[in-house]
Structures are given as C-alpha cells and as structure tokens.
CSV table of C-alpha atoms and ligand atoms in Angstrom, one decimal:
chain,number,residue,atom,x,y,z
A,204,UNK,CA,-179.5,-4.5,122.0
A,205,UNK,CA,-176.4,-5.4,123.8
A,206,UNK,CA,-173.1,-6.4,121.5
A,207,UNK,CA,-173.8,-9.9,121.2
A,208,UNK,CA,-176.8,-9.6,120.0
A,209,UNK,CA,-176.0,-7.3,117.6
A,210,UNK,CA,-173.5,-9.9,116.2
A,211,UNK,CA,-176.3,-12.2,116.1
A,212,UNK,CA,-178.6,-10.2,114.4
A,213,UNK,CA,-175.7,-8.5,111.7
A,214,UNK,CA,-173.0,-11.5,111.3
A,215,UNK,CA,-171.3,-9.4,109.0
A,216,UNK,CA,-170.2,-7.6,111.9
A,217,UNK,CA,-167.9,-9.8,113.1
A,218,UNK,CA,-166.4,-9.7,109.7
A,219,UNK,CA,-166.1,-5.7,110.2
A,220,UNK,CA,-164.4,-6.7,113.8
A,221,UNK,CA,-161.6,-8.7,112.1
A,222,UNK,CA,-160.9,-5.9,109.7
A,223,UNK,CA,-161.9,-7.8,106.4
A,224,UNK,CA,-163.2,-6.0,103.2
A,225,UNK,CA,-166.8,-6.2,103.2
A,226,UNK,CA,-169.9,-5.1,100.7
A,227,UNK,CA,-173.0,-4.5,102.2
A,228,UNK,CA,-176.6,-4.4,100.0
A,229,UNK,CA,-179.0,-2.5,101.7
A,230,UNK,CA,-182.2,-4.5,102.2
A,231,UNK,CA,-184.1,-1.2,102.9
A,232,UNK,CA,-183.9,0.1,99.7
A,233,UNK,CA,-187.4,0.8,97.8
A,234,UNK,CA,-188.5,2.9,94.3
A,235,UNK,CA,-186.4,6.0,94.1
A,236,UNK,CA,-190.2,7.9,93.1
A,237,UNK,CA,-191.4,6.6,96.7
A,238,UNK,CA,-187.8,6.7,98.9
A,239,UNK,CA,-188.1,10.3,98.2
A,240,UNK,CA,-191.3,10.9,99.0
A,241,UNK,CA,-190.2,10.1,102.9
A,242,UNK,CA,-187.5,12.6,103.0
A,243,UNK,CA,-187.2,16.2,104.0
A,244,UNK,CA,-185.0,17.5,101.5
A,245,UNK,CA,-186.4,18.0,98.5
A,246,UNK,CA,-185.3,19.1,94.5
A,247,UNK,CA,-186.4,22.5,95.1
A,248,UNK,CA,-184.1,23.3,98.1
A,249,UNK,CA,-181.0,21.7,95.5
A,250,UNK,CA,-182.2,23.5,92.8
A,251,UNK,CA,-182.0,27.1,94.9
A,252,UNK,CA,-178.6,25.9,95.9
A,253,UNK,CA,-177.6,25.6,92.1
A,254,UNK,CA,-179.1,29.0,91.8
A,255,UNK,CA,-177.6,30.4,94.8
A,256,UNK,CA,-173.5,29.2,93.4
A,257,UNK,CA,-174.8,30.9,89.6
A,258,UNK,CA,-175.3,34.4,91.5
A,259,UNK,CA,-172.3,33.7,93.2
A,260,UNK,CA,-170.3,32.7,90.1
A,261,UNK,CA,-169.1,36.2,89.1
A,262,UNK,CA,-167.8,36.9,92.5
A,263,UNK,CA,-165.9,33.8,92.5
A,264,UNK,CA,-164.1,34.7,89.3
A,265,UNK,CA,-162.3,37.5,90.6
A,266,UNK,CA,-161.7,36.0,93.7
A,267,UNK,CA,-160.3,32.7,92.4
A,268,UNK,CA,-159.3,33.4,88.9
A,269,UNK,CA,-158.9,29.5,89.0
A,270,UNK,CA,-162.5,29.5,88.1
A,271,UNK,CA,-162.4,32.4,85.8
A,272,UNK,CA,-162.0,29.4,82.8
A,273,UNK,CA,-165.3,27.7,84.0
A,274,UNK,CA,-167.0,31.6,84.7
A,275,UNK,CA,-167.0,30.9,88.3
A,276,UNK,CA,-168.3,28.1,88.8
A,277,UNK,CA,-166.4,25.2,91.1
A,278,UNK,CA,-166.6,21.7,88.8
A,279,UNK,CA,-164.0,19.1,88.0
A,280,UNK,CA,-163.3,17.0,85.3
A,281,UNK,CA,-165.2,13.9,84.2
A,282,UNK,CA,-163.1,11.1,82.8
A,283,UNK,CA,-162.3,7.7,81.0
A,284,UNK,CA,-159.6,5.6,82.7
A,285,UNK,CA,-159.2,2.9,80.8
A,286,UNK,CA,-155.2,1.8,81.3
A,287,UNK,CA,-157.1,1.7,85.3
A,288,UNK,CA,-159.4,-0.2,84.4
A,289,UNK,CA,-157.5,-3.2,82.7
A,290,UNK,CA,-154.8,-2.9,85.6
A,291,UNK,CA,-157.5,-3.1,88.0
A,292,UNK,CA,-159.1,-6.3,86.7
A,293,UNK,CA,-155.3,-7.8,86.8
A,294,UNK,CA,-154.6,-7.2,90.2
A,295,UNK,CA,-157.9,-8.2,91.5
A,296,UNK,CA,-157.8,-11.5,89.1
A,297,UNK,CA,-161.6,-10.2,88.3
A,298,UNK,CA,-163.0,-9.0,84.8
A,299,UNK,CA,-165.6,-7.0,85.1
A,300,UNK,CA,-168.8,-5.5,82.7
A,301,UNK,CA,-168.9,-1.8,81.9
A,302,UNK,CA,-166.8,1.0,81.5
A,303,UNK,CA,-164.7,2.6,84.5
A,304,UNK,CA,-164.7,7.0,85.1
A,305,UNK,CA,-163.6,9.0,87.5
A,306,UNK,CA,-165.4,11.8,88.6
A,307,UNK,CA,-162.3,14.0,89.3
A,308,UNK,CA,-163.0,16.3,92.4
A,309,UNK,CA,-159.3,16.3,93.3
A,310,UNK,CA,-159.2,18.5,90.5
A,311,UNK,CA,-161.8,21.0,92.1
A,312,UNK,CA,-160.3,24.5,92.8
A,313,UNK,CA,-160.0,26.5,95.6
A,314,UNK,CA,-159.5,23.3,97.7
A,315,UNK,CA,-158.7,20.6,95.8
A,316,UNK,CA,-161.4,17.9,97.3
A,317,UNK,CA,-165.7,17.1,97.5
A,318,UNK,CA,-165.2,19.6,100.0
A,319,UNK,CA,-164.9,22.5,97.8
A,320,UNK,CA,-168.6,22.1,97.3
A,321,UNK,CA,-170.7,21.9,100.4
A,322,UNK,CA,-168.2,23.6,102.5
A,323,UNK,CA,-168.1,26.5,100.1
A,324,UNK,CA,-171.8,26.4,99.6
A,325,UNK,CA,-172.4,27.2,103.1
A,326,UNK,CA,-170.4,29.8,104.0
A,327,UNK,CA,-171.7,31.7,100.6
A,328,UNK,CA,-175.3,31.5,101.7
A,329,UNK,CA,-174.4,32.5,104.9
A,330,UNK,CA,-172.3,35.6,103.4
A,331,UNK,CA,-175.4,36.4,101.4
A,332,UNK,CA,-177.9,36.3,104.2
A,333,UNK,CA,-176.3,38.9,106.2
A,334,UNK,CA,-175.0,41.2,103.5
A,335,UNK,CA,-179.3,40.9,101.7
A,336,UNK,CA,-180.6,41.2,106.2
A,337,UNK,CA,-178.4,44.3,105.9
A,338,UNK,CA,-179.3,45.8,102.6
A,339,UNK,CA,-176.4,45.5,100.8
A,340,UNK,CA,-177.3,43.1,98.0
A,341,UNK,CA,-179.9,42.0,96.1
A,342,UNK,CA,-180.4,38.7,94.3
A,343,UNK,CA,-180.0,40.6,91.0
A,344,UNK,CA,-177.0,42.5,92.0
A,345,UNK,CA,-173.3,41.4,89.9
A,346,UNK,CA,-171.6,39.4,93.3
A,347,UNK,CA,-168.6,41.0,92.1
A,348,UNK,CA,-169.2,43.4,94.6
A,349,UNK,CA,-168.3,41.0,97.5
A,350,UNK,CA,-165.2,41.2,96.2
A,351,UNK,CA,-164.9,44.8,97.7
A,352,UNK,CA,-163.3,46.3,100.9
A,353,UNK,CA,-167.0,47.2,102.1
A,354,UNK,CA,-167.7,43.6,102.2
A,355,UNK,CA,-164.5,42.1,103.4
A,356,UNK,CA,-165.0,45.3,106.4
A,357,UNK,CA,-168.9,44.2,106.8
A,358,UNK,CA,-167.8,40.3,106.7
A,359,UNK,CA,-165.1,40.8,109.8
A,360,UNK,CA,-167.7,41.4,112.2
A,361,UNK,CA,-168.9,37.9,112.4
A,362,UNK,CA,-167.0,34.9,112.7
A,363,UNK,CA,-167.0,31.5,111.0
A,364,UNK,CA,-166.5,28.1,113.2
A,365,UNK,CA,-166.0,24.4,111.9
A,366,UNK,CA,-164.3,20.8,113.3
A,367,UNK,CA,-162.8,18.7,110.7
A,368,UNK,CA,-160.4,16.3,109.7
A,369,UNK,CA,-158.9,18.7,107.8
A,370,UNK,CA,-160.1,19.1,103.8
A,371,UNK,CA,-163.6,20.7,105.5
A,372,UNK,CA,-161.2,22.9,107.5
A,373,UNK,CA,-159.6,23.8,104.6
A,374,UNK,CA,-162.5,24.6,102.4
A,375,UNK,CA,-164.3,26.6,104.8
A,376,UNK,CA,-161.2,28.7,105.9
A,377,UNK,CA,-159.9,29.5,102.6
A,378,UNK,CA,-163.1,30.6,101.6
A,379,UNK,CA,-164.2,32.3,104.7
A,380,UNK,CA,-161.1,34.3,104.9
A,381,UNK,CA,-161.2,35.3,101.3
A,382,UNK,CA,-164.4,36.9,102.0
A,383,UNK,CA,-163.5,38.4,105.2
A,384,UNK,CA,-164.8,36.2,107.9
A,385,UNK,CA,-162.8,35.3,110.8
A,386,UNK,CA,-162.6,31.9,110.9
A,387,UNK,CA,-161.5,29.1,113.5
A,388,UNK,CA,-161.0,25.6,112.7
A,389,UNK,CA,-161.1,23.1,115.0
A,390,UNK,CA,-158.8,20.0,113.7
A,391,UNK,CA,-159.2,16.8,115.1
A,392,UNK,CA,-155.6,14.7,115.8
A,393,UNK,CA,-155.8,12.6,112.3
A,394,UNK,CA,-155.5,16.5,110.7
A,395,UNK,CA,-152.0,16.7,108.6
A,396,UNK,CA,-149.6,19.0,109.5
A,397,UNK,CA,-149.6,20.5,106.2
A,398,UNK,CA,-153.4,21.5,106.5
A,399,UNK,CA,-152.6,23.5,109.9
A,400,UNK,CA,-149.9,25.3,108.3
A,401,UNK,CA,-151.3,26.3,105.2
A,402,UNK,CA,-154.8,27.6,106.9
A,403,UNK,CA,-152.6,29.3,109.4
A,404,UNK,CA,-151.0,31.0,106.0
A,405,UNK,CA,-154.4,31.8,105.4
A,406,UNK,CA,-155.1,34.1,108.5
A,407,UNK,CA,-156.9,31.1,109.8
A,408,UNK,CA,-157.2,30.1,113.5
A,409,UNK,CA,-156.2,26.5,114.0
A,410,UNK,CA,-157.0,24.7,117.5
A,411,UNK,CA,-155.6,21.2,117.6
A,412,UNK,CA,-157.4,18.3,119.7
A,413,UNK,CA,-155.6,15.4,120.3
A,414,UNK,CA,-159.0,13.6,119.8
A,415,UNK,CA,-160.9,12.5,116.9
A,416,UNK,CA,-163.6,14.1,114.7
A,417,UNK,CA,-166.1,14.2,117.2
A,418,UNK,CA,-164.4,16.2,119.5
A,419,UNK,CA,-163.3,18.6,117.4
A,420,UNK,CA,-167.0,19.2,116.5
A,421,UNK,CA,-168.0,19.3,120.0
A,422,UNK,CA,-166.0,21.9,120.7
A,423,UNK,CA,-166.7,23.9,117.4
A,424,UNK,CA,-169.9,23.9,118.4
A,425,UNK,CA,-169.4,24.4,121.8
A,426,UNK,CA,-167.6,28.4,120.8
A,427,UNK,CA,-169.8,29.1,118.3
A,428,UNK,CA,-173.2,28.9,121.0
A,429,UNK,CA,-171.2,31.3,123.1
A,430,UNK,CA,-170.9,34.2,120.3
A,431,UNK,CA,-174.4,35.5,118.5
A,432,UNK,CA,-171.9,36.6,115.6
A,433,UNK,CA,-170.4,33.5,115.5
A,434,UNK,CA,-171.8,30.6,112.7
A,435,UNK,CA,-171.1,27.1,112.7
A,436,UNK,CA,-170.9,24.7,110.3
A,437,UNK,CA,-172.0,21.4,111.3
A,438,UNK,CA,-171.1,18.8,109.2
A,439,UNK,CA,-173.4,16.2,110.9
A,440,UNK,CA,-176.2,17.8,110.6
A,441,UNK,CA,-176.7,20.9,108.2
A,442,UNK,CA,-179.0,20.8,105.4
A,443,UNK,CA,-177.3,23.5,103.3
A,444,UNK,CA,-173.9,21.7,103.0
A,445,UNK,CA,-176.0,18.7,101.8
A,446,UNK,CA,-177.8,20.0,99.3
A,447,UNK,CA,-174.3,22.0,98.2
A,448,UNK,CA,-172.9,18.6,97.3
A,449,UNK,CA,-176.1,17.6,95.3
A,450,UNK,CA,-175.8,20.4,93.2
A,451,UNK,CA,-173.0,17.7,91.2
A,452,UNK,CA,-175.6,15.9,90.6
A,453,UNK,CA,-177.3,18.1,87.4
A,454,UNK,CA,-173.4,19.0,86.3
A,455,UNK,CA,-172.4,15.5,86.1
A,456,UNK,CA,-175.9,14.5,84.1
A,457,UNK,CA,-174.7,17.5,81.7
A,458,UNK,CA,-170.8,15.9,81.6
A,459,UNK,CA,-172.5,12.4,80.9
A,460,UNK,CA,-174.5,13.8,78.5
A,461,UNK,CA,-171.5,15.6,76.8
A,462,UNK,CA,-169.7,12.6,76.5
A,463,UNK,CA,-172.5,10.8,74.7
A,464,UNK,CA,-172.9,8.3,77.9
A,465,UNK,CA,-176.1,7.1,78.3
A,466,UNK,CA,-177.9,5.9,81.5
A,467,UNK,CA,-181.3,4.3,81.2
A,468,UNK,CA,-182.9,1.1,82.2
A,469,UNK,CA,-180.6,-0.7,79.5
A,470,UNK,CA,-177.5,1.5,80.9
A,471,UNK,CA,-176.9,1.8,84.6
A,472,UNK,CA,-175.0,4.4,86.2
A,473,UNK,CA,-173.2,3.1,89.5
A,474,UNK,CA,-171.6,5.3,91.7
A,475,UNK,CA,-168.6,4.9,94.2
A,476,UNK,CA,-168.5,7.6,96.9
A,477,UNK,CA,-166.4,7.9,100.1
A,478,UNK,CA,-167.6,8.0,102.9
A,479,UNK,CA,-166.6,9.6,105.9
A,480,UNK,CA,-169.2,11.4,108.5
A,481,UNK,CA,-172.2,11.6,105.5
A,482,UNK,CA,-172.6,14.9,103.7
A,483,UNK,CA,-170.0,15.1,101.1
A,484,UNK,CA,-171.1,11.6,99.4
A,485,UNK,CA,-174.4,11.8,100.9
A,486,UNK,CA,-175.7,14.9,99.2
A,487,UNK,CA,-174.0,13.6,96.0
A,488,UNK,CA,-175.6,10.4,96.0
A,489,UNK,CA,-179.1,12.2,97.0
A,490,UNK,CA,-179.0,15.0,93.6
A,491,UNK,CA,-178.2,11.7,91.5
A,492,UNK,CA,-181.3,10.0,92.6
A,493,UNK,CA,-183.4,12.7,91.9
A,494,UNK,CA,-182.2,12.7,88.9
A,495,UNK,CA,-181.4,9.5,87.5
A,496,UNK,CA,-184.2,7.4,90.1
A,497,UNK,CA,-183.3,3.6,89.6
A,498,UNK,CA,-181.2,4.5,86.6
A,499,UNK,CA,-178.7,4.8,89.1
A,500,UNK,CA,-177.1,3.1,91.8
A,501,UNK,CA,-174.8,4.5,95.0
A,502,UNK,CA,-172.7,2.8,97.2
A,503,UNK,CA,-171.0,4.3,99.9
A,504,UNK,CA,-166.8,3.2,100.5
A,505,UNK,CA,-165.0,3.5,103.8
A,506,UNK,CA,-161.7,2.4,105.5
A,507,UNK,CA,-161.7,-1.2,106.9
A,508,UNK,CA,-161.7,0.9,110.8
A,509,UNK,CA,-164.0,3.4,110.7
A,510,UNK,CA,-167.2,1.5,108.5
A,511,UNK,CA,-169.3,3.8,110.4
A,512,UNK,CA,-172.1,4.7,107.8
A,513,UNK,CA,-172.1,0.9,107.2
A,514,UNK,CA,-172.4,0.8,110.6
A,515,UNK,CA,-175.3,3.0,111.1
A,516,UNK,CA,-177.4,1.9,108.5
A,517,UNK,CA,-177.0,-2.0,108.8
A,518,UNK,CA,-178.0,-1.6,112.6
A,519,UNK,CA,-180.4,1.2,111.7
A,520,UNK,CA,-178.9,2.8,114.9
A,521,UNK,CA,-177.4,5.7,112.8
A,522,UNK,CA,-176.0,8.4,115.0
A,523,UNK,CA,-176.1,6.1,118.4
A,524,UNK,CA,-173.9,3.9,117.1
A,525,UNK,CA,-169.8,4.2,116.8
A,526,UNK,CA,-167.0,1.8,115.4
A,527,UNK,CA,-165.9,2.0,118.7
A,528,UNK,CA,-168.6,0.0,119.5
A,529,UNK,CA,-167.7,-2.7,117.8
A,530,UNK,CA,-163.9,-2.7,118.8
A,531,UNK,CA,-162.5,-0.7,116.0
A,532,UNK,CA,-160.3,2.0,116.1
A,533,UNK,CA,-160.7,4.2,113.2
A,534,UNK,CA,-157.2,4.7,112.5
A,535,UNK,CA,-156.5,5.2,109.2
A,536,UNK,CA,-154.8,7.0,106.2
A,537,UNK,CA,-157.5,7.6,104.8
A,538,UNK,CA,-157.9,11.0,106.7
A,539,UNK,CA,-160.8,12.2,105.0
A,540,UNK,CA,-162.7,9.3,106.3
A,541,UNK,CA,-161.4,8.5,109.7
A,542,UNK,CA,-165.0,9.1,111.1
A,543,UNK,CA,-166.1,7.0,113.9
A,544,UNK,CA,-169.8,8.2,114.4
A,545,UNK,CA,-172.2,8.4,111.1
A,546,UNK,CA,-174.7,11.8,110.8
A,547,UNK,CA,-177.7,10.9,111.5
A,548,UNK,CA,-179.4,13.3,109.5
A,549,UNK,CA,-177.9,11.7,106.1
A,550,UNK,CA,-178.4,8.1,107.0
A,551,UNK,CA,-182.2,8.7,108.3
A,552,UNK,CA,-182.4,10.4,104.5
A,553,UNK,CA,-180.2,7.8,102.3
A,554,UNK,CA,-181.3,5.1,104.3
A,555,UNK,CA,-184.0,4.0,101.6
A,556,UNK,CA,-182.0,5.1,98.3
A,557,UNK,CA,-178.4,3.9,99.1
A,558,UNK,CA,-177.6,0.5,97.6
A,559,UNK,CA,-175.2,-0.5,100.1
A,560,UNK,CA,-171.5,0.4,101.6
A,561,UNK,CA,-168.2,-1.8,101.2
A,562,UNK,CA,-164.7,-1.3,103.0
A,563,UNK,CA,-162.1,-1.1,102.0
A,564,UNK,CA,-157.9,-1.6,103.9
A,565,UNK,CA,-155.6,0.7,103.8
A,566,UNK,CA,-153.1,-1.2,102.2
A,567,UNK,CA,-155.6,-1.6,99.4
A,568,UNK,CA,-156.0,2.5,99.3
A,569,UNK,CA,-152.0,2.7,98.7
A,570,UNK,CA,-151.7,0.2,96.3
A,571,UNK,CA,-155.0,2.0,94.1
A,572,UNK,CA,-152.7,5.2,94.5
A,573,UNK,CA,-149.6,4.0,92.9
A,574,UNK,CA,-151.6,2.0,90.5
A,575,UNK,CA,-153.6,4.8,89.5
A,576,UNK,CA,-150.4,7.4,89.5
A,577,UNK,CA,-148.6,4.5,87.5
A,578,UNK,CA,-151.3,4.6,84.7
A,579,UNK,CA,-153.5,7.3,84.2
A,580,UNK,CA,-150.5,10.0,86.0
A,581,UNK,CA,-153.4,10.9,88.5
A,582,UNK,CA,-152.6,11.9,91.8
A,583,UNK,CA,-155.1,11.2,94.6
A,584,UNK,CA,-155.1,11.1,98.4
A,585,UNK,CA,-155.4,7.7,99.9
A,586,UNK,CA,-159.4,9.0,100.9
A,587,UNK,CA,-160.0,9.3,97.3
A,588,UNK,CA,-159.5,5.6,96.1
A,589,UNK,CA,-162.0,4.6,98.2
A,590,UNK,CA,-164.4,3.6,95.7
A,591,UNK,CA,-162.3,1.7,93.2
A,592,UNK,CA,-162.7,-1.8,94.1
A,593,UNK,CA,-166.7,-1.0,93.9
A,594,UNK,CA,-166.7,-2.8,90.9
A,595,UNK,CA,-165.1,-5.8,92.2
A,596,UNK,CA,-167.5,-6.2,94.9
A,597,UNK,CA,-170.5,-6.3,92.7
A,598,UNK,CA,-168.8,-8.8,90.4
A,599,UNK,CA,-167.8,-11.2,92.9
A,600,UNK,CA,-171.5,-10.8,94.2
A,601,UNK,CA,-172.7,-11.8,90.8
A,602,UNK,CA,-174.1,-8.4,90.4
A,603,UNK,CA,-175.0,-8.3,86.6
A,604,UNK,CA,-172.6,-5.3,85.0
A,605,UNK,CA,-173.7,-5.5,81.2
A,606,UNK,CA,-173.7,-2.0,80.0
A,607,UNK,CA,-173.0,-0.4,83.5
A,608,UNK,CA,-171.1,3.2,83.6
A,609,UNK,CA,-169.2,2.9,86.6
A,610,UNK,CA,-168.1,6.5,88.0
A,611,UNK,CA,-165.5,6.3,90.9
A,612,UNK,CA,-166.3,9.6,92.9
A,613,UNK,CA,-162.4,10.7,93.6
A,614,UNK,CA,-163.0,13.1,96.4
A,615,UNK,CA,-159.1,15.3,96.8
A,616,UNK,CA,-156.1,15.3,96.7
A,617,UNK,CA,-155.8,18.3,94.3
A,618,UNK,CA,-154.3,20.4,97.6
A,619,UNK,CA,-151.6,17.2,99.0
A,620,UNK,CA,-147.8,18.9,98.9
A,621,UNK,CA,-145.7,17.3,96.6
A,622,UNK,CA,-143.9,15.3,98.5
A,623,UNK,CA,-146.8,13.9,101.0
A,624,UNK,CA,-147.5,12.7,97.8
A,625,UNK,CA,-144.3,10.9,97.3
A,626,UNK,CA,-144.5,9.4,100.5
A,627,UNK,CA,-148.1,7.8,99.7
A,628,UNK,CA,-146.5,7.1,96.2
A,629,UNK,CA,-144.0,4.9,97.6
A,630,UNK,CA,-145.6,3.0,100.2
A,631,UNK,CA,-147.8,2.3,97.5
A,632,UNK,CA,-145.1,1.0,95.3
A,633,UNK,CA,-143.5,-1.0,98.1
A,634,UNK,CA,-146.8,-3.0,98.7
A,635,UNK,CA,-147.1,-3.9,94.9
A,636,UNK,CA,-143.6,-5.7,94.6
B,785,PLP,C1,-164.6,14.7,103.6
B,785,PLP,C2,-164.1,13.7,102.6
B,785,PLP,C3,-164.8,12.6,102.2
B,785,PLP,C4,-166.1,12.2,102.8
B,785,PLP,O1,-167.1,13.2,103.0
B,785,PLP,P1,-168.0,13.2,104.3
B,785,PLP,O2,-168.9,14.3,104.1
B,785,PLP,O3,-167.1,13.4,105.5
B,785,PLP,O4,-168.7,11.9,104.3
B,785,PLP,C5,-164.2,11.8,101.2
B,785,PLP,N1,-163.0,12.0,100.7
B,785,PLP,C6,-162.3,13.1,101.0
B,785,PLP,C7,-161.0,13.3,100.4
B,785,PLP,C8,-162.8,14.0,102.0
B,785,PLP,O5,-162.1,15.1,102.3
C-alpha cells in the first residue's frame, strides 16, 4: 500500500498528519477468553516471573533498603485523586462517569518509572541464570547472597547492553551495576542530560547518538552480537521484560481489592497506559486481561508525533511501519515516548485485547502536570500524563462510564531533579493563564 492509499483506507490518518488529538477503537478486538488463546505468552510464564521477583525480594532489601518497607518487593502506590478529577472535568468543559486513580509508578523505587519493572526483571533473571548454570544458587537459597563480593566478582565477567530513551537506561544500569555487571547504555538524542550524568555516577557507560530510539538499539544490539559475555536487552522484542511488567497486573487486583474497589460486569476497570515502543504498557495491559478478561478495558496514550503503536495497529503493519511515514517527526517532551517505530512483538500480541490508543499534544501533557502538581502535590514527567484525558475521549465518544474505575497508569517521574521539574512546572503554568 503506497501513502495515499493508506489515507484512504485509515482517514484518521490525516488527522494524525495535522497533529490533532485523536482516539482510536480498535475494531479487532474479540473475547479476552479467545484473544488469549492466539497468543504466545501465557499466565504461567507471568506467574514464574512473579515467582522469580519473590526469590529475589530478600536480595533486593539489602541492596535497596528503599524496598526494605515493602520486604523487597518494587510496587507503588495506588490512589484516589479526586481534587484531579473535578479540575479535570473543568478544563476540558466535560463531566464524566466513574471515579479517577492513579496508579503511581513514579513512585516506584530504584528508578522512579514503569521501568523499574521490566527492566529490572530482566537483568535479575539473567543474574540468576548464570549464577544457578554455575552452581552457585539454588532456587531455595536466601538471594541475599547476591549481595556478596563473590557475586558482584562472578557478575563482572559479563556485561549488560541496552538502547533507550533514557528511564530504560536508567533502570537497567542502576540495577546492573548494583549487582556487578558492566553495563553500557546506549542513549538515543531525546535522552536528558541528567540521565547521562547520573548513570555515569553510577559506573555506567553512556554512548550518546545523535539519533533516535532506533538507533541507539541498533547499535546496542549491534556490541552485544560481538561479545558471547555480553547480554542485551531488547526492548522491542523480549519476552521476559514483558511479562516483568505484567506481574502489576495481580498487585494491582490485590490494591483494588484493598481498597474495597470492585470490577465486574456492573463495574469496569479502564486503564490509561503510555505508550512509547510497547513493553512497559503492553505487558501491563496483557497481566490485566488475564486477570480481569472484559472486566477491563486498556487503551494505550501517546504524544501527538510519535502515535506509533496507533500506528502499527490501525494499519496492522506493526513493526514495518514508522511516524515518519506519515510525516511526523516524533519530537516531543514526552521523552519516555518519543518512539517512532512500534515492537512488533507486542502489537502482534495486544492487537486483539487493546481497546484502542488516543494522542495526546504536548501542550496538553504540560498543562496535566501543573494541574496535577497544583492539586493533588504530585509530581510527574510530561510521559506520565499521558493517559489523563483517557476519560475525556470515551465521554465525548459517548462511551457509557456508569460505575467505571478509571486508573491513569502514571509511568515516572519519581527520578526528575528538582529543578527539571520546575521548568516543566512552569511551562505548564504559563499555558494555563
Ligand atoms: C518507557 C516509558 C513509557 C512507555 O513504555 P514503553 O515500554 O516504551 O512503551 C511510558 N512512560 C515513561 C515515563 C517511560 O519511561
């Protein structure tokens, strides 16, 4: 299909080519029970990965004491924003149905973003593998022993390799190094400044691209395949860091439970993920199906220039499609999501359980910020708001909202200096008045 008839076929395209915020419905969605059934990835290979972080909770304890409070294990907050919620509806001119949460991964520690699960997830199973292929640890061993200098020695002898727009960078460094990998990061040129730095802190090797995301995985990839000691972690296609972001799903059932929130036929659950290359919302979105089925509904958010999961599974050309295709730039603040090219791997396996995608500009991001700073005191990176007009969309749509538990996934920010923070603050401020 050349361009134009791509526009022919999709009109919302040229919508996405003039930059306005869209919502999507996915018209391939089917039965959670049978969407599943076409998929590779299954509940057992999440529920190993649950078991996998448990073993590894004592280890994390004394290496973050961060996580000593939760006995090691790496969750955030669940919570009511209700001040958000009315100022929401005000500034949009749009009342809504339901009650408005946000699922508060900024506040996850050791990196302060969605990344702190996958990424994290991964380089712990790898860790495992080759300390269990070397007969050092069992499965019924107290982790705390990773902890020690025999690890951290054993651990130096191979080396950890990743491209990112930074929070994966961050994730995967800060944990690699703790355990004693070396570790290279390969940043693509939306990366802040701060992330390079503070890795670089960190022992970390930072090589800068003045590309985008894809490059800097190209060329991740491209070291590792040189160096048998060498793993890579591919955030377009692995499996493990997929299934290390589903493992929120069966915490946050717990949370809603908890908080005497109930989701059934009568009580939807719709979820608000950002959405960058896939994996982080992806896998998230995937662990809630399996566990909520049509009880819940996922939509994917992105920036206005780089709708490229929209992208992928409106056309159904997934991977072999890019913004740039379409004439946009992916430029944007929102860092985390400044993607251009979807994964292939997670649209192929969402493509029949996502409800559909919406964009969102990046004046819209800055104004959520300060909005959401102003009243619930929540600090967020401009990525993280990505989901909150989710709610709007579906209203305006004439979704039906009666007795809907909306849960805006807020993906970092936890690990943005102070006065980055200010900056995005203010800009934010300047566009409301
Ligand atoms: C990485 C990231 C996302 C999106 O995750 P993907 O796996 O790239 O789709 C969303 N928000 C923030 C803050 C991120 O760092």
């Amino acid at each position: 299909m050349n361009n134009q008839q791509l526009e022919m076929k999709f009109p919302l395209i040229s919508k996405m080519q003039r930059k306005e915020e869209i919502i999507w419905f996915n018209p391939n969605k089917i039965d959670s029970e049978e969407a599943l059934k076409n998929v590779s990835v299954t509940a057992e290979m999440v529920q190993d990965a649950s078991d996998r972080l448990d073993r590894f909770a004592s280890y994390l304890c004394i290496a973050f004491p961060e996580t000593a409070k939760a006995k090691g294990i790496i969750e955030s907050p669940l919570v009511k924003i209700p001040t958000m919620e009315s100022s929401i509806k005000k500034f949009f001119h749009t009342e809504f149905d339901g009650e408005l949460l946000l699922k508060c991964d900024n506040a996850l520690p050791i990196s302060g973003s969605i990344k702190a699960r996958g990424g994290i997830y991964e380089v712990l199973k790898i860790a495992e593998q080759l300390a269990m292929r070397e007969g050092l640890l069992e499965e019924t061993d107290d982790y705390a022993i990773l902890s020690t200098d025999r690890f951290r020695q054993f651990f130096s002898n191979y080396s950890i390799a990743v491209g990112s727009t930074g929070n994966l960078g961050l994730s995967i460094g800060i944990i690699s190094a703790k355990l004693g990998f070396r570790v290279t990061v390969h940043m693509s040129s939306d990366a802040k400044q701060w992330k390079k730095d503070m890795l670089r802190s960190k022992g970390v090797t930072v090589v800068e691209y003045d590309f985008d995301y894809s490059i800097a995985v190209k060329e991740g990839r491209k070291q590792a395949e040189k160096d048998s000691k060498c793993f890579f972690i591919d955030d377009e296609n692995s499996i493990d860091l997929f299934v290390g972001y589903a493992v929120a799903a069966s915490r946050l059932k717990t949370q809603l439970e908890q908080m005497q929130i109930i989701v059934d036929a009568e009580h939807p659950l719709f979820v608000y993920l950002p959405c960058g290359v896939g994996g982080g919302p992806g896998g998230v979105a995937f662990g809630l199906k399996l566990i909520f089925g049509d009880y819940v509904q996922c939509f994917f958010a992105e920036p206005t220039n780089s709708p490229c999961m929209l992208l992928g599974l409106m056309t159904g050309l997934h991977e072999n499609i890019s913004v740039a295709d379409i004439g946009l730039d992916n430029k944007t603040v929102a860092d985390g999501l400044a993607v251009g090219r979807p994964s292939g791997f997670v649209g192929k396996t969402l493509e029949q359980l996502i409800s559909g995608s919406f964009t969102i500009k990046d004046k819209t991001l800055y104004e959520l910020l300060a909005l959401l700073a102003d009243t619930e005191n929540i600090l967020l990176e401009p990525s993280a708001l990505a989901g909150m007009t989710g709610p709007i969309h579906l209203t305006t749509q004439g979704v039906p909202l009666k007795k809907t538990t909306h849960i805006v996934w807020a993906t970092g920010g936890g690990m943005v200096p102070s006065q980055e923070m200010q900056i995005y603050y203010e800009k934010g401020k300047q566009y409301l008045f």
